[in-house]
Tab-separated table of C-alpha atoms in Angstrom:
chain	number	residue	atom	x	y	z
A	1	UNK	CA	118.998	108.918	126.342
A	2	UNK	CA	119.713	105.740	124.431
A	3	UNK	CA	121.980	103.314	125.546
A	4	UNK	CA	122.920	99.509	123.731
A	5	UNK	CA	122.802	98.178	127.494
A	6	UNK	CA	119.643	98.910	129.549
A	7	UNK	CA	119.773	99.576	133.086
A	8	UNK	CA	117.728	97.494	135.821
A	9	UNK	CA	114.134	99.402	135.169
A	10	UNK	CA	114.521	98.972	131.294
A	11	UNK	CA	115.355	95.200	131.673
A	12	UNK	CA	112.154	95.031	133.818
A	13	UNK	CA	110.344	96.644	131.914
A	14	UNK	CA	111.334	94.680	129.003
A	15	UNK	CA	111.218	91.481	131.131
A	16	UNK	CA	106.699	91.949	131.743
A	17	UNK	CA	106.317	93.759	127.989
A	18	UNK	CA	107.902	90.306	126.848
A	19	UNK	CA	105.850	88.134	129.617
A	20	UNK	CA	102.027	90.449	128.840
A	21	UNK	CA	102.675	90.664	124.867
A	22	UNK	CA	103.289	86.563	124.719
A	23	UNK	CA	99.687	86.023	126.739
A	24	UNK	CA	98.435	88.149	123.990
A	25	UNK	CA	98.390	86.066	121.287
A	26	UNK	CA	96.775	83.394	123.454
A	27	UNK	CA	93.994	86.058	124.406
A	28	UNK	CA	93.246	86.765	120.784
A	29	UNK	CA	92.954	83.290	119.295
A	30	UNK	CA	90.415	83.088	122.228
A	31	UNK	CA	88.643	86.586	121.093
A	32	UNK	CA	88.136	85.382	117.857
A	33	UNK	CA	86.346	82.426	118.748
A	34	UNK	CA	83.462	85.077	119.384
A	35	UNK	CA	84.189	88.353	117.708
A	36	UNK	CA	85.238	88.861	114.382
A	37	UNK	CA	89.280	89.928	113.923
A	38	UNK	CA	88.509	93.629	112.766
A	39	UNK	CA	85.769	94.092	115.243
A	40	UNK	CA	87.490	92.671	117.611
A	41	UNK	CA	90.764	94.275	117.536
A	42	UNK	CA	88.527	97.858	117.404
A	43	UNK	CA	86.560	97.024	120.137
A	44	UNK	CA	89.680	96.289	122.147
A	45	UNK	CA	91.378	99.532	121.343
A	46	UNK	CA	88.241	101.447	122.027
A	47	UNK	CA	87.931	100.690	124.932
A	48	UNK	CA	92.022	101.043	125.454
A	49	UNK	CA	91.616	104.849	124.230
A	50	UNK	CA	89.136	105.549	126.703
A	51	UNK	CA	91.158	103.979	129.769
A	52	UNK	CA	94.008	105.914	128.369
A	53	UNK	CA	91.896	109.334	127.908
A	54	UNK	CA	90.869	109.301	131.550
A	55	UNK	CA	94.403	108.425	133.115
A	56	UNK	CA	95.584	111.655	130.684
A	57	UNK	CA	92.941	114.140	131.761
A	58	UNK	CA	93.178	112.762	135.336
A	59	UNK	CA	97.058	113.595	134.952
A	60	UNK	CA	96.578	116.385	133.563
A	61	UNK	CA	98.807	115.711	130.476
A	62	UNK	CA	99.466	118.006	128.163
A	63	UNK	CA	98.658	116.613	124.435
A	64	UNK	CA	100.885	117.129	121.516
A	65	UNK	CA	101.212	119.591	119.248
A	66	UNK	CA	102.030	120.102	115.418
A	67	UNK	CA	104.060	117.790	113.838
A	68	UNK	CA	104.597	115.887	117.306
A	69	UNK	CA	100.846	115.231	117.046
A	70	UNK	CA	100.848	114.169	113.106
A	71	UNK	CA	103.823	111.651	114.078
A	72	UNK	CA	102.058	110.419	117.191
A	73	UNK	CA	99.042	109.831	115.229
A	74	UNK	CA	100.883	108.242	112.328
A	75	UNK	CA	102.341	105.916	115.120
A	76	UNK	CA	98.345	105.067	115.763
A	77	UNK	CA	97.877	103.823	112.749
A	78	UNK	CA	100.881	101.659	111.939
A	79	UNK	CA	100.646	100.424	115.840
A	80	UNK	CA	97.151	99.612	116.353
A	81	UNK	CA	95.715	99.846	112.913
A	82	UNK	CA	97.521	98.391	110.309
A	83	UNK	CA	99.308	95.822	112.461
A	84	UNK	CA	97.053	94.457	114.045
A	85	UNK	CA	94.218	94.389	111.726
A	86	UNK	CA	96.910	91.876	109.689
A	87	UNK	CA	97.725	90.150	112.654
A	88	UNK	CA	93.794	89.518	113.918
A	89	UNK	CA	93.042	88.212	110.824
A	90	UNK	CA	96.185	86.023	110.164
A	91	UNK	CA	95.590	84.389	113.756
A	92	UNK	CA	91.471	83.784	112.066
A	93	UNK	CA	93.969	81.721	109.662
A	94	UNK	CA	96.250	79.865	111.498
A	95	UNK	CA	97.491	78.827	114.997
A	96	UNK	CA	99.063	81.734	117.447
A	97	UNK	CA	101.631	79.508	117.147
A	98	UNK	CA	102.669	79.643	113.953
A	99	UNK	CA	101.792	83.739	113.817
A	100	UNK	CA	104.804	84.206	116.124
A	101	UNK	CA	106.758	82.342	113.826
A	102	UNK	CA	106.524	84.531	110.819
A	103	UNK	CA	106.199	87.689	113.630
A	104	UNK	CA	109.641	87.063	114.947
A	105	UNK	CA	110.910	88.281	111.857
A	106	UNK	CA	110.162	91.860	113.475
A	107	UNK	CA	113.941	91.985	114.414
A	108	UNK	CA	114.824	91.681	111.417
A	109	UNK	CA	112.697	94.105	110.085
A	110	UNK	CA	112.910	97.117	112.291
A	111	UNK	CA	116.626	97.521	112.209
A	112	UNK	CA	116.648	97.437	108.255
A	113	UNK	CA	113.983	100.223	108.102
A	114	UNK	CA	115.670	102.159	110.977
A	115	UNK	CA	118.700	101.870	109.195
A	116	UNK	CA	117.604	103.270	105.631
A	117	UNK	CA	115.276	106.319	107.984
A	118	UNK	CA	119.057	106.888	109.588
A	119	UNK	CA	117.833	106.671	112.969
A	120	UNK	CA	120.291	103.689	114.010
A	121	UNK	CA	123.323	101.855	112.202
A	122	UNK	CA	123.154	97.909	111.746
A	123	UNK	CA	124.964	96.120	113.821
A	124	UNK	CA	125.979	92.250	113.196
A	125	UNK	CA	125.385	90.507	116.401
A	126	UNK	CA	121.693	92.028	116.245
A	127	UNK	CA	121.173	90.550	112.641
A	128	UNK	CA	122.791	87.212	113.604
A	129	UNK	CA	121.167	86.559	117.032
A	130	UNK	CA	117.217	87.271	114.878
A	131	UNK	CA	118.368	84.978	112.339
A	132	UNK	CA	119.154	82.234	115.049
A	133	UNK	CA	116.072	83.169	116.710
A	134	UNK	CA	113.894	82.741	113.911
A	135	UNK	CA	115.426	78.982	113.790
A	136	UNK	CA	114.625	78.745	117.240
A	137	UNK	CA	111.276	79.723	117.030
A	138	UNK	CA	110.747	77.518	113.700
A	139	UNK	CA	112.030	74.525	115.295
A	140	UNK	CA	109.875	74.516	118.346
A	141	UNK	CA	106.792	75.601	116.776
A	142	UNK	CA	107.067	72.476	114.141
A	143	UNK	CA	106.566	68.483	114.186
A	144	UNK	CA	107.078	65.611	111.900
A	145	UNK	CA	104.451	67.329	109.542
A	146	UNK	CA	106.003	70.198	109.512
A	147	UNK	CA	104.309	73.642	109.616
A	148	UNK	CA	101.883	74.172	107.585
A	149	UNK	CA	100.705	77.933	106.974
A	150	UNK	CA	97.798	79.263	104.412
A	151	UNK	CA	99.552	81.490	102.271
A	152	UNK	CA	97.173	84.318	103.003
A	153	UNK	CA	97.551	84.041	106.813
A	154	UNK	CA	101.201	83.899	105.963
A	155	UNK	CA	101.268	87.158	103.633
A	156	UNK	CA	98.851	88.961	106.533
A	157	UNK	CA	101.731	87.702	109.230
A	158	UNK	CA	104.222	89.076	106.988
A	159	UNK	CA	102.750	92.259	106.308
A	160	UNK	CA	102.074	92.255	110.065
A	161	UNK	CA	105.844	92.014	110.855
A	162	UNK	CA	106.728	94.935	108.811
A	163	UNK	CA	104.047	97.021	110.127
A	164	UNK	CA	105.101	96.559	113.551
A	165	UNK	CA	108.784	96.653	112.534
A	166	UNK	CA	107.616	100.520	111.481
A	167	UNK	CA	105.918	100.987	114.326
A	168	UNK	CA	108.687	100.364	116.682
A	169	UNK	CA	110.608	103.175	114.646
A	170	UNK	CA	107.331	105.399	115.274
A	171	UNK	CA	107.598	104.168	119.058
A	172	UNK	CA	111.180	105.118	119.276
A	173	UNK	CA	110.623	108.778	117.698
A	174	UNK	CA	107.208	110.151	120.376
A	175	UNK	CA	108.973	108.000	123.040
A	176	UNK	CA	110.041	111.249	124.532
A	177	UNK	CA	106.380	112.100	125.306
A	178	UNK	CA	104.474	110.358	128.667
A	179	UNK	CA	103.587	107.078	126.984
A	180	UNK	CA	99.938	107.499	128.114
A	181	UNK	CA	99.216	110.412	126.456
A	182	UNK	CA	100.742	108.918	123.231
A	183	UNK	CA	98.815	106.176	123.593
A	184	UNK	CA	95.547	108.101	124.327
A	185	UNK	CA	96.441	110.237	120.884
A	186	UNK	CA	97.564	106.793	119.090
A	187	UNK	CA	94.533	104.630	120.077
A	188	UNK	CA	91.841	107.463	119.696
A	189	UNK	CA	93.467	107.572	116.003
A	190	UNK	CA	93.820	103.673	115.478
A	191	UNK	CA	91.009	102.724	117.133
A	192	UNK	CA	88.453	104.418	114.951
A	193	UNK	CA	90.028	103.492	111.813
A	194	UNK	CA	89.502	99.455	112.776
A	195	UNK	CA	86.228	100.157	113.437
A	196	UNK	CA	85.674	102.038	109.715
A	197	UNK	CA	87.618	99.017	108.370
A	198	UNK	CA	85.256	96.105	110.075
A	199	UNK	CA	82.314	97.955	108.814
A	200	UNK	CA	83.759	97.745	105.104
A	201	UNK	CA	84.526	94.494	105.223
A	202	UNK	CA	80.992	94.208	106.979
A	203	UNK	CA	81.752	92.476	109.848
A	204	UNK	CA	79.003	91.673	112.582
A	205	UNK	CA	79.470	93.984	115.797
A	206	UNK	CA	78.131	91.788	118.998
A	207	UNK	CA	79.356	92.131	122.461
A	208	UNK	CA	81.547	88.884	124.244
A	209	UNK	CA	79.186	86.441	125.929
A	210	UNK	CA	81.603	83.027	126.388
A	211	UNK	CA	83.005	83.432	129.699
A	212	UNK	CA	86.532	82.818	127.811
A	213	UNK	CA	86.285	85.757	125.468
A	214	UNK	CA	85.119	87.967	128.483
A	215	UNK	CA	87.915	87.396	130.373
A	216	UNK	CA	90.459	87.339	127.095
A	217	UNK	CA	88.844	90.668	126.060
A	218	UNK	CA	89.238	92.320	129.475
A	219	UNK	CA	93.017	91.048	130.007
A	220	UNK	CA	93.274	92.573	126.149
A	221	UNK	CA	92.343	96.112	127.512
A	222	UNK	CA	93.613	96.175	130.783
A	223	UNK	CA	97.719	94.233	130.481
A	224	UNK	CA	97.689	93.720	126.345
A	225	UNK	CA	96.939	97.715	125.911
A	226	UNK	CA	97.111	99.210	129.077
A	227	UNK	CA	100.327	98.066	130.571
A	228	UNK	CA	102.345	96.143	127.277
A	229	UNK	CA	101.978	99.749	124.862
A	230	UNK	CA	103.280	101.585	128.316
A	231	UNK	CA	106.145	99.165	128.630
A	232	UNK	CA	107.228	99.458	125.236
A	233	UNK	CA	107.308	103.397	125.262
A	234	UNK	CA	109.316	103.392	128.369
A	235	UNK	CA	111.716	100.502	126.726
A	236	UNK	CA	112.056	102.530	123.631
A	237	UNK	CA	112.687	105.393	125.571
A	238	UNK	CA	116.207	104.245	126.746
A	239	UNK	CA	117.212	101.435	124.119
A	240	UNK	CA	117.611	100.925	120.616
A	241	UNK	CA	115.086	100.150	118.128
A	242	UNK	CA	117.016	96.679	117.497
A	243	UNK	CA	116.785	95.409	120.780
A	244	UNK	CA	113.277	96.612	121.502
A	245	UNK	CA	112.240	94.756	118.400
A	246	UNK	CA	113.572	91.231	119.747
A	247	UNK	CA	110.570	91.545	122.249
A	248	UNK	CA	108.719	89.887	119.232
A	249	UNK	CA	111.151	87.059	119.162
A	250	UNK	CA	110.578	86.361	122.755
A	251	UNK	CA	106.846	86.441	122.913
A	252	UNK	CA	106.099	83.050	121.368
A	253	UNK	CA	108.452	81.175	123.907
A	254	UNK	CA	105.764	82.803	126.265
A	255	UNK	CA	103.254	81.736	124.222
A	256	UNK	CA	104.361	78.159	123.977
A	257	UNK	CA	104.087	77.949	127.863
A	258	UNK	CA	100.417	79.973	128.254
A	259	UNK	CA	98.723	77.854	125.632
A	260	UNK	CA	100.540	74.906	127.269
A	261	UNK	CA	98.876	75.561	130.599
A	262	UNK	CA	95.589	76.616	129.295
A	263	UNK	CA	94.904	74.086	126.288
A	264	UNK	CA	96.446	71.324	129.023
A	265	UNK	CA	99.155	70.403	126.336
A	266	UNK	CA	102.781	69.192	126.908
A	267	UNK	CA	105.560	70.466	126.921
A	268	UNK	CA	107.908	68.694	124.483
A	269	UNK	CA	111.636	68.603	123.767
A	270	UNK	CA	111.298	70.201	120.848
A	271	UNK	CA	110.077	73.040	122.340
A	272	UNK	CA	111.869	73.350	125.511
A	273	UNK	CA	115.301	73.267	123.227
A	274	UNK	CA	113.949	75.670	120.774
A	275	UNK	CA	112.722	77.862	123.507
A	276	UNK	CA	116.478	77.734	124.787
A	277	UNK	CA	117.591	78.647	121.495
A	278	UNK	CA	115.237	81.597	120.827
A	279	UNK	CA	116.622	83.241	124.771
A	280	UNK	CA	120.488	82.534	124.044
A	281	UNK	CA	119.628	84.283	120.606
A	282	UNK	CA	118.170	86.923	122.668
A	283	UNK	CA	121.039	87.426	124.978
A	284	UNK	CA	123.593	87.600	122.037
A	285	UNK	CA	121.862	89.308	119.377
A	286	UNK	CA	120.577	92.443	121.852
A	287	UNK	CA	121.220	91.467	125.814
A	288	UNK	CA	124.392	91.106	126.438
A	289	UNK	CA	127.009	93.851	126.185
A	290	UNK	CA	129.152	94.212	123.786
A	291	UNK	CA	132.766	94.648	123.951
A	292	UNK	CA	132.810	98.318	123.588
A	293	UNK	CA	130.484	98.694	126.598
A	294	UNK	CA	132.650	96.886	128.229
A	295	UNK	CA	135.827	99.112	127.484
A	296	UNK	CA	133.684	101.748	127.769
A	297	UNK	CA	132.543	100.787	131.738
A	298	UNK	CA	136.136	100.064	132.442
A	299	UNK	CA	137.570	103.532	131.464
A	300	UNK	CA	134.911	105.036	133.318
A	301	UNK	CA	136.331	102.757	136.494
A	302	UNK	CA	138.574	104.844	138.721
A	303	UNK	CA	142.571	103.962	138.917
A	304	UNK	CA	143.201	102.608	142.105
A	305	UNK	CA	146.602	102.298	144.066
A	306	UNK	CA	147.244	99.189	145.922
């Protein structure tokens, strides 16, 4: 069931999707040092759908049939295929940094598109909080030179944003499914597809050999695919596809503090207040309840006599 406020295992769950997805965009600027974005991203998910295949057919989990398995492998693509074969090569482009930037637009996205599919009505306070987000995000992730973006890593971000923003939708309609056997059917769909598209654009296929790459790839597979496309389901699962979307908003405040602590770089003001920014817009825009769950939780609070 759906609720706008999410119990204690949705908010954790939300809480180490938020903390895993922000590491990935560290782990993939490190990737592509090495591998090229297509291959890369398709040698990550391939060896995602296996991981997933076995933990299915350990489980014994029943696949999906029919039009539950045409949605669940449309989710595939849009998910792992089209989303992040944009968002591989946009970070070949420019900083992970400025990726998130144009990524945290995902909020504002997904609600839009769920709106006009009719799965959920907009609501204000989400619209507001991603737009004061976004400023957030912009002002930490920019200096006295400003920020300076290709404009065809920033068309492959956008496109990447609205891809994802689809995706969540997709997410939010086979959430009722166990999340690993979606994601076994998803990534043995998307998988192949980035493979068939690094071949066309005829991409070298080598295996990791930088220590750095190893250990970005593996993380990749094992938290950025294993555990964050798990998280997400189970998110999705119980809350809206507005607030699940402003995990995207909160990644690159996570991403600020990884590639702090692994490139050895500062932290500045500029970040830490736009960081601060980008959580209170957070809070408001999809967090904190609104005022009819809160006359909703006190009508369901028994009269008492003193």
């Amino acid at each position: 069931m759906t609720t706008n406020t999410p119990g204690v295992s949705t908010m954790a769950a939300f809480t180490a999707a938020v903390l895993i997805g922000g590491g990935n965009f560290v782990a993939v600027r490190f990737s592509n040092r090495e591998l090229e974005p297509f291959w890369g991203a398709g040698l990550r998910f391939s060896l995602a759908a296996v991981l997933f295949v076995t933990v299915a057919v350990a489980l014994r989990l029943r696949p999906p049939r029919g039009r539950d398995l045409a949605l669940t492998a449309t989710y595939g693509i849009f998910s792992f295929t089209l989303s992040y074969a944009l968002m591989y090569w946009a970070l070949v482009r420019v900083t992970a940094g400025s990726t998130a930037v144009v990524l945290a637009a995902v909020p504002l996205i997904a609600p839009i598109l769920a709106s006009i599919q009719r799965l959920e009505a907009i609501k204000p306070r989400a619209i507001v909080g991603a737009v004061v987000a976004i400023g957030g995000i912009v002002w930490m992730s920019t200096g006295p030179e400003g920020l300076v973006i290709p404009l065809d890593g920033l068309v492959a971000a956008l496109l990447a944003a609205g891809t994802i923003g689809q995706s969540v939708i997709l997410g939010k309609r086979v959430s009722g499914h166990h999340p690993v056997m979606t994601n076994a059917v998803g990534l043995s769909v998307g998988a192949p597809a980035l493979l068939a598209l690094s071949l066309a654009a005829g991409e070298t296929w080598a295996l990791p050999q930088q220590t750095a790459v190893v250990w970005s790839v593996t993380y990749l597979v094992l938290l950025g695919s294993g555990g964050l496309f798990v998280l997400l389901l189970l998110v999705m699962r119980k809350w809206t596809v507005s607030a699940t979307a402003y995990a995207f908003v909160l990644f690159p405040v996570v991403t600020m503090l990884v590639e702090s602590w692994l490139a050895d770089e500062p932290l500045t003001l500029r970040g830490l207040t736009g960081a601060l920014v980008v959580m209170a817009a957070a809070w408001f825009g999809a967090l904190a309840p609104s005022g009819s769950d809160r006359r909703r939780r006190r009508s369901a609070e028994p009269l008492t006599t003193g």
